[in-house]
Coordinates of C-alpha atoms in Angstrom, one line a residue:
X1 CA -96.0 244.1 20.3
X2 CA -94.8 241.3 21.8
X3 CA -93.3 240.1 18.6
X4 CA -91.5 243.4 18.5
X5 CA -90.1 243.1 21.6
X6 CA -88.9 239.8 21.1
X7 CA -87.3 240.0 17.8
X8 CA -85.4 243.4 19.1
X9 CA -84.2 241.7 22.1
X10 CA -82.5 239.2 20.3
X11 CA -81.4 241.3 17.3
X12 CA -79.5 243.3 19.8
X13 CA -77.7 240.5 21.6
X14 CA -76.9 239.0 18.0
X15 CA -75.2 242.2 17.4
X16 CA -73.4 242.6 20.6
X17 CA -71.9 239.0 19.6
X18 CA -71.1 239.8 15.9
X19 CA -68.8 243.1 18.1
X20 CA -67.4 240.6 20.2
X21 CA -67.1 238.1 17.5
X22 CA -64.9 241.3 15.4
X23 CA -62.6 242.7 18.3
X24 CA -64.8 244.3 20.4
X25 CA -63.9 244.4 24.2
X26 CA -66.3 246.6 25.8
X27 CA -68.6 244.5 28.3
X28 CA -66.6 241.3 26.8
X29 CA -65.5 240.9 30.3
X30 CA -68.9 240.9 32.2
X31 CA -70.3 238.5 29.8
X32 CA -67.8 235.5 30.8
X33 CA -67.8 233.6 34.2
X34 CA -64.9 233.6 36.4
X35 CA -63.4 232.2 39.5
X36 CA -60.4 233.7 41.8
X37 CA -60.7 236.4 39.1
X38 CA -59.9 233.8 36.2
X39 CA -62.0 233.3 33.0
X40 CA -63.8 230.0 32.8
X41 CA -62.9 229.6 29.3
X42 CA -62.0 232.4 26.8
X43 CA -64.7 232.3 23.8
X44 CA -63.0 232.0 20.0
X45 CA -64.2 234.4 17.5
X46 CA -65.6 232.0 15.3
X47 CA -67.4 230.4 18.3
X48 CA -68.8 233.9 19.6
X49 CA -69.4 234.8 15.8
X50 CA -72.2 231.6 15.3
X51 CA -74.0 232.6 18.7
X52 CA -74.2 235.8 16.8
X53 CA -75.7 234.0 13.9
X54 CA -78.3 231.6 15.5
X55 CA -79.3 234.7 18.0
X56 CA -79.9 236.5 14.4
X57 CA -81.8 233.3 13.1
X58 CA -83.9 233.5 16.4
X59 CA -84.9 237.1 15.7
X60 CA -85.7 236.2 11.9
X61 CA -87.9 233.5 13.3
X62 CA -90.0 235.6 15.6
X63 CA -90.3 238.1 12.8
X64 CA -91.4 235.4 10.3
X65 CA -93.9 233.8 12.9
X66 CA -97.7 234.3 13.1
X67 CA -97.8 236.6 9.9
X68 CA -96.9 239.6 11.8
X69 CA -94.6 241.1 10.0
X70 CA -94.2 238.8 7.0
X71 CA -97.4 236.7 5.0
X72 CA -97.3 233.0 6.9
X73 CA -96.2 230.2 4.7
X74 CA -98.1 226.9 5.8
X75 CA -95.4 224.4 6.4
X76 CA -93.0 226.9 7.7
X77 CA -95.5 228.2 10.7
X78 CA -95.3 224.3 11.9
X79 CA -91.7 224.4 11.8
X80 CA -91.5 228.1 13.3
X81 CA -94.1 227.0 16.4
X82 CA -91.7 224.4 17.2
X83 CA -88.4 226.5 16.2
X84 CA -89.7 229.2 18.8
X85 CA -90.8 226.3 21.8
X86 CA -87.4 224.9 21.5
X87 CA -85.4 228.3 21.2
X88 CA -87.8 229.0 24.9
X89 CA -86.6 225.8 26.3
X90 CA -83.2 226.6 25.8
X91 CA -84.0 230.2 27.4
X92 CA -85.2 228.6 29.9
X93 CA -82.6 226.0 30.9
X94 CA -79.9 229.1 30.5
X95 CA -82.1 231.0 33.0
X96 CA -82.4 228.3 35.7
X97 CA -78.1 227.7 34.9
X98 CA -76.4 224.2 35.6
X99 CA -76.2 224.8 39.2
X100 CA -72.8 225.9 39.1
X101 CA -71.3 229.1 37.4
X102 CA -74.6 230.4 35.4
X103 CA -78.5 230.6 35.9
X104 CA -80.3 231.9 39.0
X105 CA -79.1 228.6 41.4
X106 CA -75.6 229.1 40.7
X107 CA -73.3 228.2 43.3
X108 CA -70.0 230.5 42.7
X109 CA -71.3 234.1 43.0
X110 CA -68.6 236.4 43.8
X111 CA -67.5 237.2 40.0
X112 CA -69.0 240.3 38.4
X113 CA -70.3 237.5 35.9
X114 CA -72.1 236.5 39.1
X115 CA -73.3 239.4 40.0
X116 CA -74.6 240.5 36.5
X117 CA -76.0 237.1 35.8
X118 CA -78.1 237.1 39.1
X119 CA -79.4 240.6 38.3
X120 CA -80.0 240.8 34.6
X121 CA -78.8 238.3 32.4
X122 CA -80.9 235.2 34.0
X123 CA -83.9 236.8 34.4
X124 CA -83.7 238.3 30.9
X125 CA -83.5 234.5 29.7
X126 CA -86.8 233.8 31.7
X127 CA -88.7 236.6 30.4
X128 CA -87.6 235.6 27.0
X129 CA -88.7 232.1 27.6
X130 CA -92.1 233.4 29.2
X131 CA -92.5 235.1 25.6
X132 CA -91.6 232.7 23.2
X133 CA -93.6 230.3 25.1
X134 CA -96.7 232.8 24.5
X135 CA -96.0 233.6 21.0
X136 CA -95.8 229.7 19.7
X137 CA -98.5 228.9 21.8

């Protein structure tokens, strides 16, 4: 279930991305910190398109792990342990943030970014974290 879960979670965001990545615009501008009501950076679509496509890979990998959904290869359930403990440590380091515009210690917190990042998008990161640490484990 937890492989479920998972592997929908980030076959969603992937395909958020991939709308972003083509033109979309709706929610583009809650997804992207600001400050004084200015962008931090504005995301190419080629740039937004390959988040899309590792976010993909990550939801192959949780389906491919464990046997659950496909038969497990030897080799590649070494590879996919490790794939899904690095793919939580990076969940993890987005959740905590670099202390500044992201992650729960952020300093600048008056954006809607802010705001949407304190409430959902950061402690979505953890709980993904928490789960791909307990699948590869």
């Amino acid at each position: 279930m937890l492989s479920l879960a998972l592997c929908l979670a980030f076959a969603l965001i992937s395909a958020m991305h991939f709308y972003w990545a083509f033109g979309g615009r709706a929610g583009l501008s809650a997804a992207i910190p600001e400050v004084d009501g200015r962008k931090l950076f504005q995301p190419s679509a080629a740039g937004t398109a390959i988040i899309a496509v590792m976010l993909a890979a990550a939801a192959a990998a949780i389906a491919l792990h464990g046997g659950r959904f496909f038969p497990e290869i030897g080799w590649l359930a070494r590879v996919l342990k490790w794939g899904l403990l690095a793919l939580g440590a990076g969940m993890l380091l987005r959740g905590i943030g670099e202390f500044r515009y992201v992650g729960l210690f952020k300093r600048v917190k008056g954006s809607r970014f802010a705001r949407n990042d304190t409430r959902f998008y950061s402690p979505l990161c953890l709980m993904l974290a928490a789960g791909l640490f307990y699948l590869a484990w």
